[in-house]
Short mmCIF file of C-alpha atoms in Angstrom, two decimals:
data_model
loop_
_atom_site.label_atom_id
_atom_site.label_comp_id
_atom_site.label_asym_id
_atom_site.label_seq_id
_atom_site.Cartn_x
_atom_site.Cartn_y
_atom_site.Cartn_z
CA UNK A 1 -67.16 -14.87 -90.26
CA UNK A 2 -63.96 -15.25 -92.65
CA UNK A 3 -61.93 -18.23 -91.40
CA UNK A 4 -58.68 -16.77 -90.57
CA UNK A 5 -55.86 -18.58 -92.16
CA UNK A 6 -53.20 -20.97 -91.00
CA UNK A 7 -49.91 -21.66 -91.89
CA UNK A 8 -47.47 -23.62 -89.91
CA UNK A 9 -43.39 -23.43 -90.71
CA UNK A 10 -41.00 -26.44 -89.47
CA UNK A 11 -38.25 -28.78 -90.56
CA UNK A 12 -39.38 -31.50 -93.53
CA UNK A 13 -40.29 -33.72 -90.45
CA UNK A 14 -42.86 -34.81 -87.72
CA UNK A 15 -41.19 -34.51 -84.20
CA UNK A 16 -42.23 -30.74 -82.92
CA UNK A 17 -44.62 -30.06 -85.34
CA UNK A 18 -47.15 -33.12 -85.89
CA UNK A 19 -49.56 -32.60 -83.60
CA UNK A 20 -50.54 -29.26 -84.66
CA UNK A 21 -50.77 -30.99 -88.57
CA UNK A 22 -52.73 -33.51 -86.91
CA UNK A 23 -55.25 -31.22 -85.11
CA UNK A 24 -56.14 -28.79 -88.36
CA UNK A 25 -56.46 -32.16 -90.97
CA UNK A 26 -58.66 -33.79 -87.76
CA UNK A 27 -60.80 -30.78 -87.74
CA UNK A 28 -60.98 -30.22 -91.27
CA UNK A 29 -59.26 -26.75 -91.23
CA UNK A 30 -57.07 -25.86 -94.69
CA UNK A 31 -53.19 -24.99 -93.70
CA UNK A 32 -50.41 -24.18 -95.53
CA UNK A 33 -47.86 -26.52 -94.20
CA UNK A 34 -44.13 -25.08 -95.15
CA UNK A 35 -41.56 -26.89 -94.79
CA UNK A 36 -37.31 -26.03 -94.35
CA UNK A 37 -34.65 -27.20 -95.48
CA UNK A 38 -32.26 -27.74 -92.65
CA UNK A 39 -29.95 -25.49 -95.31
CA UNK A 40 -32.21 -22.83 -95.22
CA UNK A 41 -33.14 -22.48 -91.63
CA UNK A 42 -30.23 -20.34 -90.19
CA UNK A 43 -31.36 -17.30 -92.58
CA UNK A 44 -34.97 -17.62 -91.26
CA UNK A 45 -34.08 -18.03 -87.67
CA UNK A 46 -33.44 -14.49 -86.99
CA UNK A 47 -36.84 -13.52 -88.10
CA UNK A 48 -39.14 -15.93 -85.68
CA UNK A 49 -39.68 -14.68 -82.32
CA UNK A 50 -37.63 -17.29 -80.47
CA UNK A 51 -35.49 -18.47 -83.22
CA UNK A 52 -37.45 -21.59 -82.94
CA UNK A 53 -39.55 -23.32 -85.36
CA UNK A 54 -42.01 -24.41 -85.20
CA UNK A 55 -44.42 -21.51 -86.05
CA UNK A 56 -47.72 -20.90 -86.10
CA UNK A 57 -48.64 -18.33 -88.23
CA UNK A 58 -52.39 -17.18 -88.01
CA UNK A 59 -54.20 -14.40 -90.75
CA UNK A 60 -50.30 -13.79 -90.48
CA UNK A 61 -49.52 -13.14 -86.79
CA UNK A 62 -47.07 -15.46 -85.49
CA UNK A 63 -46.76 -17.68 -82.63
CA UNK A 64 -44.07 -20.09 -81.52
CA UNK A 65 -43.03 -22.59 -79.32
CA UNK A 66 -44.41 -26.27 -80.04
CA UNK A 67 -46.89 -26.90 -77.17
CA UNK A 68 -48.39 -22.99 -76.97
CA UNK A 69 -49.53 -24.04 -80.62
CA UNK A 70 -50.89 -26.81 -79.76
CA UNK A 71 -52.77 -25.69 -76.78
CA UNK A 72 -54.14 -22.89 -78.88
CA UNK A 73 -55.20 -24.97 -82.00
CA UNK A 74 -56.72 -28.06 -79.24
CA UNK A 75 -58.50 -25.30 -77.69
CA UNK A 76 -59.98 -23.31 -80.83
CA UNK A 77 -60.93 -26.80 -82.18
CA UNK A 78 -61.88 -29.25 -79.22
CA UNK A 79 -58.89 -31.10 -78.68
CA UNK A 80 -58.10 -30.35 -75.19
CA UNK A 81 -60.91 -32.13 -72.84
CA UNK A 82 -64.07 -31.93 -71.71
CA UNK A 83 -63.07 -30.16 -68.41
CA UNK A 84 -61.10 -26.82 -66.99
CA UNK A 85 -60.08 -29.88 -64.78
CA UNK A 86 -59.81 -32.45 -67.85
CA UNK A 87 -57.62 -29.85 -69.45
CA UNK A 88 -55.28 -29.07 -66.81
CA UNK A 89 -54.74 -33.12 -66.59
CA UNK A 90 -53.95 -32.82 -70.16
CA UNK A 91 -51.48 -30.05 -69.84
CA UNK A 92 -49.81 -32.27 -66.60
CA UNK A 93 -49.65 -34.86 -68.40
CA UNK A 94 -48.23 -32.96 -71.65
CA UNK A 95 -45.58 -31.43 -69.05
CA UNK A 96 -44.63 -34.48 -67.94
CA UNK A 97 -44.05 -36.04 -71.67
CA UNK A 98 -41.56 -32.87 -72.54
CA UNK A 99 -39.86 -33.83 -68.95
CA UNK A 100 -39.17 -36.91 -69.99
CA UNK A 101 -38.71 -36.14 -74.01
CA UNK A 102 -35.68 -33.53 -73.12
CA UNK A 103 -34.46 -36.84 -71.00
CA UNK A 104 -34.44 -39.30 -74.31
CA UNK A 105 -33.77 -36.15 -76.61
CA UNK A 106 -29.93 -36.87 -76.79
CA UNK A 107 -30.52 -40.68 -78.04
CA UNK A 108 -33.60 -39.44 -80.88
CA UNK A 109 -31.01 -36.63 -82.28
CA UNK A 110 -28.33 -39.42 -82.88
CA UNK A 111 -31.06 -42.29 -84.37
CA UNK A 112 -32.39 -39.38 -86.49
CA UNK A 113 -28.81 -38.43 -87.72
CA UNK A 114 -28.14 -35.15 -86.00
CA UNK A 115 -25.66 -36.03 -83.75
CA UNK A 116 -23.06 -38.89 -83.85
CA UNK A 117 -22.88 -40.97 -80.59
CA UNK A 118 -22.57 -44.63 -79.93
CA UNK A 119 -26.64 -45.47 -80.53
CA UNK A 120 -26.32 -49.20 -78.55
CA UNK A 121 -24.73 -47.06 -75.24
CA UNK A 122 -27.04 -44.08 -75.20
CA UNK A 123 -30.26 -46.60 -75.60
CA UNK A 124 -28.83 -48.43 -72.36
CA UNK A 125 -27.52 -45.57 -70.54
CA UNK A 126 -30.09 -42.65 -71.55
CA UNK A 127 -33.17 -44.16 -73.15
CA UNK A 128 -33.54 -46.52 -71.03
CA UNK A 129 -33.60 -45.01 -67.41
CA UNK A 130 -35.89 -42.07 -69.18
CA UNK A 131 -38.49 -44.99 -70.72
CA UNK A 132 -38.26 -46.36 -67.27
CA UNK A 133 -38.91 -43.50 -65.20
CA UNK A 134 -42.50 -42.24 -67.44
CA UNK A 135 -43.83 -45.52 -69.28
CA UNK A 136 -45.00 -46.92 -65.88
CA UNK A 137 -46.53 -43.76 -64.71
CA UNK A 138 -48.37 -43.66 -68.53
CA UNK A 139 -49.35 -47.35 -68.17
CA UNK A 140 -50.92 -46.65 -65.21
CA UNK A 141 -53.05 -43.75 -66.18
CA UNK A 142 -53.63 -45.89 -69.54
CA UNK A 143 -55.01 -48.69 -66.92
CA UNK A 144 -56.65 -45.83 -64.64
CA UNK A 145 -58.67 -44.82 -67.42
CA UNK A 146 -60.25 -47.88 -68.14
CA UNK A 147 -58.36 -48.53 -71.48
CA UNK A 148 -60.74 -46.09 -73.52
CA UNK A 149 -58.82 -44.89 -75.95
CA UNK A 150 -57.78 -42.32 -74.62
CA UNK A 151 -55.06 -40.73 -71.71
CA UNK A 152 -57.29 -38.16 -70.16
CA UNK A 153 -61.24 -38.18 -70.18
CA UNK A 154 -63.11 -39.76 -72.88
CA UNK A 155 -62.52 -37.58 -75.84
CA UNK A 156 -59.80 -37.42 -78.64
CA UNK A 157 -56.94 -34.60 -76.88
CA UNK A 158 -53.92 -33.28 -77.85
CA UNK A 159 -51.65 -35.44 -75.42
CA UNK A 160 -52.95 -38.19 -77.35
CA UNK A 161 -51.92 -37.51 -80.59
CA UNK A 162 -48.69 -36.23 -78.64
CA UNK A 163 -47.66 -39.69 -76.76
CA UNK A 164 -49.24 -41.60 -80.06
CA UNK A 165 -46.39 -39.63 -82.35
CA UNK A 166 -43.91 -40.28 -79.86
CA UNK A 167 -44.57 -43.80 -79.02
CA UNK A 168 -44.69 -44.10 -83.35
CA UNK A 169 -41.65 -42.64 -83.56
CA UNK A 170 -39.84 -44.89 -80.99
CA UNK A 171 -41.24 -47.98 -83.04
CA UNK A 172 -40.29 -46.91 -86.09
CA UNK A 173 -36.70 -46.86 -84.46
CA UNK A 174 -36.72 -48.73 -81.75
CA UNK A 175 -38.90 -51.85 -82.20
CA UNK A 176 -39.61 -53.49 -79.17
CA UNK A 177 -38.19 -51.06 -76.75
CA UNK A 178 -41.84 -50.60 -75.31
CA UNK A 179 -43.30 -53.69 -75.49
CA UNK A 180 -43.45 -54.15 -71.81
CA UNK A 181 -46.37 -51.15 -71.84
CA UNK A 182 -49.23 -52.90 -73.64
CA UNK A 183 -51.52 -50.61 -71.92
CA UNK A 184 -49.82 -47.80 -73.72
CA UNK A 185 -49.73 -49.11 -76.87
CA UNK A 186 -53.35 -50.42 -76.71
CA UNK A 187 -54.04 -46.99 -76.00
CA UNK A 188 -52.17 -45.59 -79.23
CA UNK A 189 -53.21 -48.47 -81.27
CA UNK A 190 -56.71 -47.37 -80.86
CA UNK A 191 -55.75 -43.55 -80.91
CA UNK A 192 -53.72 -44.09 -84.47
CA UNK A 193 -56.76 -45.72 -85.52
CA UNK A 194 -59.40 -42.63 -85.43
CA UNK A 195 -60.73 -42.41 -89.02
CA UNK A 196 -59.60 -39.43 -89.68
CA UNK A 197 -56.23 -39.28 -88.26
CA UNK A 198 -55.49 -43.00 -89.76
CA UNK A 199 -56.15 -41.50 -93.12
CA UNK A 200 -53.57 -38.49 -92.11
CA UNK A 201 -50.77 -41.19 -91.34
CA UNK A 202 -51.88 -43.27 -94.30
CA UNK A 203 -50.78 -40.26 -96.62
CA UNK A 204 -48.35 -38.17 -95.14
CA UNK A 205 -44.64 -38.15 -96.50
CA UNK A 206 -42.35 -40.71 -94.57
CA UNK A 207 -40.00 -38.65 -92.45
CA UNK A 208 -36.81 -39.64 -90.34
CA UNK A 209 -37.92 -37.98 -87.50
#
């Protein structure tokens, strides 16, 4: 059968899009991976579904919205657990992340330079309560399962590479700010560290966000 090809659209950054770059380079699939100028992205948004990037497209039929993509690419590839159950613990724990990132959203648009705000209040006032609220519960199920490597079960899954992007992305702005979560970053230290997605970090273009 004809491998059916993959090309994913977003902003000349990581944030929504990373994890579904991450999944095709860990599985070794060829994607065409466009990138937009935030100058050119209001005459494209009227042609995506949801005037949303990112997009999937596959053999040319599109798909949006960041975590459908990555559910579909984890699942065509092996990236989301060993289980039904393992996979719905994936997708919990997924759902609680984007709880939490629309929480801390506010403070990452003004770091990243989308918004101006006063960066010292919102980290005390908005960042901080948000951190507070998920890192424990992520600790915990870091702790819960045994330190492996992994959030969920005992294989590489897309919630990993989604809370390892994240957590790089608050270091890379915020250093310190989780330090009192070494179960977490244990966790992403060793999920950063998979051959194959090291070598991904190692040579993708630094990005502000």
């Amino acid at each position: 059968s004809i491998m059916p090809s993959y090309k994913l659209t977003y902003f000349d950054g990581r944030a929504r899009a990373e994890v579904a770059r991450q999944i095709l380079y860990l599985a070794d699939i060829p994607f065409e991976d466009v990138r937009i100028s935030l100058h050119d992205w209001p005459s494209l948004k009227s042609t995506t579904p949801f005037g949303q990037m990112p997009l999937l497209e596959v053999d040319g039929q599109s798909l949006p919205q960041s975590f459908a993509i990555f559910r579909y690419l984890a699942k065509q590839f092996g990236f989301s657990g060993d289980s039904p159950f393992e996979s719905a613990w994936v997708d919990a724990l997924a759902d609680q992340h984007a709880d939490y990132f629309r929480e801390i959203l506010p403070v990452l648009l003004t770091i990243w330079g989308f918004t101006q705000g006063d960066r010292m209040a919102l980290v005390k006032e908005v960042a901080t309560p948000a951190r507070d609220k998920y890192f424990p519960l992520l600790e915990k199920i870091a702790k819960d399962n045994g330190l492996n490597g992994h959030f969920v079960g005992d294989s590489l899954t897309w919630v990993d590479l989604l809370i390892a992007e994240h957590v790089g992305s608050i270091n890379q702005h915020l250093p310190g700010f989780l330090s009192a979560y070494p179960s977490v970053i244990k966790t992403v230290n060793k999920i950063t560290s998979t051959p194959r997605l090291k070598e991904w970090i190692e040579k993708r273009k630094e990005t502000t966000f």
